[in-house]
Amino acid sequence: MVTFTILGVLLSMNQVFFWGLFGVTLLTHAYLYYMLTCFLAIAFIIFPASKSVTLPADGDEVGPRPKPAALAWYDVVLFAATLVVTVYFGANAETILNLGWDYAAPPLAAVFSVVLWGLAIEALRRTAGSAVAVIAFLFSVYPMFSSRMPFGFLQGISHDFRTTAQIHAVGVEGIMGLPLQTAASILIGFLLFGVILRHTGGSTFFHNLAQSLFGGARGGAAKVSVASSASMGMMSGSAVSNVLTTGPMTIPAMIRSGFTPRYAGAVEATASSGGSITPPVMGTAAFLMISFVGVPYKEILIAATIPAILYYVGIYLQIDAYSSRKGLVGQPKSELPRFGPVLAAGWPYLASLVLLTGLLVVTSETQAPFWVAGALVIYGMAKRDGRLTPRRLVDMVFDCGKTISEILGIIAGVGLIVGGLNMSGVTLSLARELLVLVGDNVVLMLIAGAVTCFILGMGMTVSAAYVFLAIVMVPAVVELGIDPIAAHLFVIYWAAVSYITPPVALASFAAAGIAGSNPMRTSVSAMKLGAVKYIVPFGFALNPALVAQAPLPEIVMAFSLSLIGVYALACAFEGWLLGMGRRLPMLLRIVSAVAGVSLMMPGVAAAALGGALLGMVLLLTFLALRRNGRTATTSEPSAAEGRLHSLSE
């Protein structure tokens, strides 16, 4: 596996840096097939057909014990079949394009097309789950029956089985389509950067840095979780892996400091689910945006920055309000690492993020992460503590191969969804039917899109849901005047909320397992804590300045007002007015929520309305405190709160 990973990375670097090693310059089509040779093949070795087998208990163990499934003969067969098929297509890439094998392939190529189709489905099942594989399979066979569909907007051009397989396997809109092209050209370097940053000590550094900055504040353990999970999100972009990486450190610390297990799990799940929308690495879907929107990755990073800040500020403020309401204090400073020594020991990790961001601005987004990843490897081999020994280096390379093979396995399978929609020609008709259904009502279209994103996100990965909706829904949203980048980010945000929203809530369930709390109740708490995530997408969809699609003064003004709006929303969702230390009655919570939403909307009128409503909330609270003549120091209801209820009514 290590050998295939090294070959795949070298192949990617040869293509990205135009080295021409050994005189090899590959066509894009050939390069994609050879990347599948290296990484799709090892997916059948790394990810077993079944997650585990159950064996009888041994010794003192109680009940059955799970054990990873051993490598089976059929895994070896699938591995070998992938090698043979992808190498054959890679060697014939030029012929495929020149002679149009997607419609007129020779018999052997036709057979291999069917085999690659099946291999992509099975790899998707192993890496993303059976539900996603079933969805991809249904979309991939859809062109065989599209002309006979009962509904007009689902009817399209039909193809026979052989042609469908050929288009999927060798055409430019199936497995070899835009998702895989983007992943193989841009995503590989960023995945390497994330894995290498973790293996060289980046995750430990960012956790210690967060402790030194926020550990002493009220509710400090939860704020540390937010900061460290946001840092991990920059590296991996995966909600569940973030929970499993930082959760064992942060969740017990939160429980010890006074947070309930349910709330501790919710904090970790909510903070970790922001990884897919946090620059500079973000998630796979953000890289796929490049091919759909047609802009450089650095523009997507800039556009995603303000929404990500609003998301994490919202979580932070809600935790602060909760901690104030419950009277929670920070950790003793004697138990916390000191900021200076932590920064002195780990400044290269911060420098790597700064360097990556700078290189993305001045050089190619395909080359930048490789430079930074290489610098981190050198640093990891040279540093004193936790040096990258040969054994650790091998483990790191193996982890790189596992991460890349998982992503490419998902992307190759997702390509079947794209191919099925494109070859049947129903893409435009679906978007057109959506427009007819909602008319010219932008808000209704966004609500329909949000519901669709959420439903698809429950059964599909964020990448798969994004690709489907980027083809079907986004064109309709853009047609109504929404900025294209905002429309695509809207889909990513709403596809990702399934990580914390019942009934699936994978991140919440993982955090609940660590916290020992009820998974469903933890998910409900995570929804409340991450409520800003449900509102921010509507804000930047209707106000493009929040995704940096406006002149700089407008961007600064929109960002400033939205920060105030997030404050109002956090106070409303938590029922506690930060700065005055008072409960908010339900009526004022509603007023505060309306104020927060209004402050995110474009236009002077919306800003004025939001400011007036928030001012009213602050004034009523201030008057209640003045009448009472004292400041409450506990979370119990007081006479001031009773007068506040009367004033609000």
mmCIF file of C-alpha atoms in Angstrom, residues 44-191:
data_model
loop_
_atom_site.group_PDB
_atom_site.id
_atom_site.type_symbol
_atom_site.label_atom_id
_atom_site.label_comp_id
_atom_site.label_asym_id
_atom_site.label_seq_id
_atom_site.Cartn_x
_atom_site.Cartn_y
_atom_site.Cartn_z
ATOM 1 C CA PHE A 44 -10.296 -2.754 -1.911
ATOM 2 C CA ILE A 45 -7.403 -3.704 0.360
ATOM 3 C CA ILE A 46 -7.722 -0.945 2.965
ATOM 4 C CA PHE A 47 -11.525 -0.910 3.212
ATOM 5 C CA PRO A 48 -12.878 -4.455 3.668
ATOM 6 C CA ALA A 49 -16.147 -5.654 2.195
ATOM 7 C CA SER A 50 -17.690 -5.748 5.678
ATOM 8 C CA LYS A 51 -16.619 -3.432 8.466
ATOM 9 C CA SER A 52 -16.119 -6.180 11.022
ATOM 10 C CA VAL A 53 -16.929 -9.738 11.925
ATOM 11 C CA THR A 54 -18.171 -10.851 15.330
ATOM 12 C CA LEU A 55 -16.193 -13.469 17.243
ATOM 13 C CA PRO A 56 -16.915 -15.192 20.573
ATOM 14 C CA ALA A 57 -15.650 -13.454 23.679
ATOM 15 C CA ASP A 58 -12.248 -14.429 25.048
ATOM 16 C CA GLY A 59 -11.150 -14.620 28.677
ATOM 17 C CA ASP A 60 -12.659 -11.886 30.809
ATOM 18 C CA GLU A 61 -14.436 -10.153 27.937
ATOM 19 C CA VAL A 62 -18.175 -9.827 28.308
ATOM 20 C CA GLY A 63 -20.202 -10.507 25.182
ATOM 21 C CA PRO A 64 -18.984 -10.638 21.606
ATOM 22 C CA ARG A 65 -15.968 -8.630 20.498
ATOM 23 C CA PRO A 66 -15.627 -7.014 17.070
ATOM 24 C CA LYS A 67 -12.521 -7.772 15.067
ATOM 25 C CA PRO A 68 -11.470 -6.162 11.780
ATOM 26 C CA ALA A 69 -12.257 -8.407 8.856
ATOM 27 C CA ALA A 70 -9.237 -10.176 7.360
ATOM 28 C CA LEU A 71 -8.238 -9.681 3.749
ATOM 29 C CA ALA A 72 -10.442 -11.981 1.670
ATOM 30 C CA TRP A 73 -9.730 -13.596 -1.682
ATOM 31 C CA TYR A 74 -12.327 -11.424 -3.383
ATOM 32 C CA ASP A 75 -10.578 -8.290 -2.127
ATOM 33 C CA VAL A 76 -7.445 -9.466 -3.927
ATOM 34 C CA VAL A 77 -9.480 -10.216 -7.056
ATOM 35 C CA LEU A 78 -11.040 -6.727 -7.052
ATOM 36 C CA PHE A 79 -7.613 -5.178 -6.429
ATOM 37 C CA ALA A 80 -6.141 -7.063 -9.397
ATOM 38 C CA ALA A 81 -9.142 -6.310 -11.620
ATOM 39 C CA THR A 82 -8.784 -2.596 -10.900
ATOM 40 C CA LEU A 83 -5.110 -2.701 -11.837
ATOM 41 C CA VAL A 84 -5.765 -4.502 -15.123
ATOM 42 C CA VAL A 85 -8.730 -2.377 -16.214
ATOM 43 C CA THR A 86 -7.301 1.036 -15.323
ATOM 44 C CA VAL A 87 -3.866 0.296 -16.793
ATOM 45 C CA TYR A 88 -5.516 -0.913 -20.013
ATOM 46 C CA PHE A 89 -7.606 2.248 -20.312
ATOM 47 C CA GLY A 90 -4.656 4.441 -19.336
ATOM 48 C CA ALA A 91 -2.465 2.905 -22.023
ATOM 49 C CA ASN A 92 -5.218 3.470 -24.598
ATOM 50 C CA ALA A 93 -6.253 6.950 -23.435
ATOM 51 C CA GLU A 94 -5.311 8.675 -26.681
ATOM 52 C CA THR A 95 -7.142 6.062 -28.741
ATOM 53 C CA ILE A 96 -10.204 6.400 -26.508
ATOM 54 C CA LEU A 97 -10.418 10.113 -27.263
ATOM 55 C CA ASN A 98 -9.505 9.933 -30.951
ATOM 56 C CA LEU A 99 -11.808 7.043 -31.878
ATOM 57 C CA GLY A 100 -14.685 7.852 -29.528
ATOM 58 C CA TRP A 101 -14.731 4.683 -27.466
ATOM 59 C CA ASP A 102 -17.549 6.083 -25.338
ATOM 60 C CA TYR A 103 -19.872 5.186 -28.230
ATOM 61 C CA ALA A 104 -17.805 2.788 -30.369
ATOM 62 C CA ALA A 105 -15.505 0.757 -28.146
ATOM 63 C CA PRO A 106 -13.989 -2.597 -29.206
ATOM 64 C CA PRO A 107 -15.370 -5.703 -27.457
ATOM 65 C CA LEU A 108 -12.626 -5.938 -24.803
ATOM 66 C CA ALA A 109 -12.991 -2.245 -23.925
ATOM 67 C CA ALA A 110 -16.753 -2.687 -23.657
ATOM 68 C CA VAL A 111 -16.297 -5.564 -21.201
ATOM 69 C CA PHE A 112 -13.759 -3.581 -19.198
ATOM 70 C CA SER A 113 -16.190 -0.638 -19.123
ATOM 71 C CA VAL A 114 -18.769 -2.809 -17.381
ATOM 72 C CA VAL A 115 -16.101 -4.040 -14.963
ATOM 73 C CA LEU A 116 -14.947 -0.495 -14.098
ATOM 74 C CA TRP A 117 -18.579 0.546 -13.603
ATOM 75 C CA GLY A 118 -19.041 -2.242 -11.075
ATOM 76 C CA LEU A 119 -15.710 -1.534 -9.383
ATOM 77 C CA ALA A 120 -16.649 2.130 -8.905
ATOM 78 C CA ILE A 121 -19.961 1.163 -7.282
ATOM 79 C CA GLU A 122 -18.269 -1.321 -4.938
ATOM 80 C CA ALA A 123 -15.511 1.133 -4.007
ATOM 81 C CA LEU A 124 -18.175 3.726 -3.234
ATOM 82 C CA ARG A 125 -20.030 1.231 -1.044
ATOM 83 C CA ARG A 126 -16.887 0.468 0.938
ATOM 84 C CA THR A 127 -15.801 4.070 1.392
ATOM 85 C CA ALA A 128 -19.125 5.922 1.749
ATOM 86 C CA GLY A 129 -21.665 3.272 2.707
ATOM 87 C CA SER A 130 -24.394 1.207 1.098
ATOM 88 C CA ALA A 131 -26.968 4.018 0.929
ATOM 89 C CA VAL A 132 -24.723 6.197 -1.230
ATOM 90 C CA ALA A 133 -23.804 3.232 -3.416
ATOM 91 C CA VAL A 134 -27.467 2.391 -4.039
ATOM 92 C CA ILE A 135 -28.210 6.007 -4.976
ATOM 93 C CA ALA A 136 -25.242 6.118 -7.359
ATOM 94 C CA PHE A 137 -26.265 2.803 -8.905
ATOM 95 C CA LEU A 138 -29.823 4.004 -9.524
ATOM 96 C CA PHE A 139 -28.588 7.190 -11.179
ATOM 97 C CA SER A 140 -26.049 5.246 -13.239
ATOM 98 C CA VAL A 141 -28.691 2.906 -14.714
ATOM 99 C CA TYR A 142 -31.226 5.706 -15.116
ATOM 100 C CA PRO A 143 -30.171 6.499 -18.740
ATOM 101 C CA MET A 144 -31.216 2.991 -19.746
ATOM 102 C CA PHE A 145 -34.837 3.791 -18.802
ATOM 103 C CA SER A 146 -35.079 7.585 -18.980
ATOM 104 C CA SER A 147 -37.240 7.688 -22.134
ATOM 105 C CA ARG A 148 -39.859 5.524 -20.411
ATOM 106 C CA MET A 149 -40.171 7.511 -17.192
ATOM 107 C CA PRO A 150 -43.792 8.432 -16.309
ATOM 108 C CA PHE A 151 -43.114 12.112 -15.564
ATOM 109 C CA GLY A 152 -42.236 14.496 -18.348
ATOM 110 C CA PHE A 153 -39.462 16.341 -16.534
ATOM 111 C CA LEU A 154 -37.717 13.003 -15.836
ATOM 112 C CA GLN A 155 -37.822 11.832 -19.426
ATOM 113 C CA GLY A 156 -34.598 11.930 -21.381
ATOM 114 C CA ILE A 157 -32.477 10.193 -23.964
ATOM 115 C CA SER A 158 -32.133 6.452 -23.428
ATOM 116 C CA HIS A 159 -29.055 4.343 -24.122
ATOM 117 C CA ASP A 160 -28.524 0.606 -24.252
ATOM 118 C CA PHE A 161 -26.563 -1.182 -21.554
ATOM 119 C CA ARG A 162 -23.275 -1.306 -23.488
ATOM 120 C CA THR A 163 -23.311 2.378 -24.440
ATOM 121 C CA THR A 164 -24.228 3.384 -20.898
ATOM 122 C CA ALA A 165 -21.293 1.422 -19.500
ATOM 123 C CA GLN A 166 -18.898 2.884 -22.062
ATOM 124 C CA ILE A 167 -19.937 6.472 -21.378
ATOM 125 C CA HIS A 168 -19.574 5.877 -17.645
ATOM 126 C CA ALA A 169 -16.117 4.310 -17.942
ATOM 127 C CA VAL A 170 -14.388 6.161 -20.800
ATOM 128 C CA GLY A 171 -16.518 9.233 -21.466
ATOM 129 C CA VAL A 172 -15.740 12.677 -20.092
ATOM 130 C CA GLU A 173 -18.961 12.989 -18.073
ATOM 131 C CA GLY A 174 -18.929 9.774 -16.018
ATOM 132 C CA ILE A 175 -16.221 8.383 -13.777
ATOM 133 C CA MET A 176 -13.679 10.500 -15.672
ATOM 134 C CA GLY A 177 -15.822 13.619 -15.297
ATOM 135 C CA LEU A 178 -15.310 16.928 -13.539
ATOM 136 C CA PRO A 179 -15.359 15.579 -9.954
ATOM 137 C CA LEU A 180 -12.454 13.186 -10.556
ATOM 138 C CA GLN A 181 -10.579 15.724 -12.688
ATOM 139 C CA THR A 182 -10.751 18.241 -9.865
ATOM 140 C CA ALA A 183 -9.875 15.726 -7.152
ATOM 141 C CA ALA A 184 -6.880 14.317 -9.021
ATOM 142 C CA SER A 185 -5.475 17.707 -10.005
ATOM 143 C CA ILE A 186 -6.096 19.841 -6.911
ATOM 144 C CA LEU A 187 -7.347 17.795 -3.986
ATOM 145 C CA ILE A 188 -4.413 15.353 -3.686
ATOM 146 C CA GLY A 189 -1.995 18.021 -2.470
ATOM 147 C CA PHE A 190 -4.403 19.389 0.135
ATOM 148 C CA LEU A 191 -5.141 15.907 1.471
#
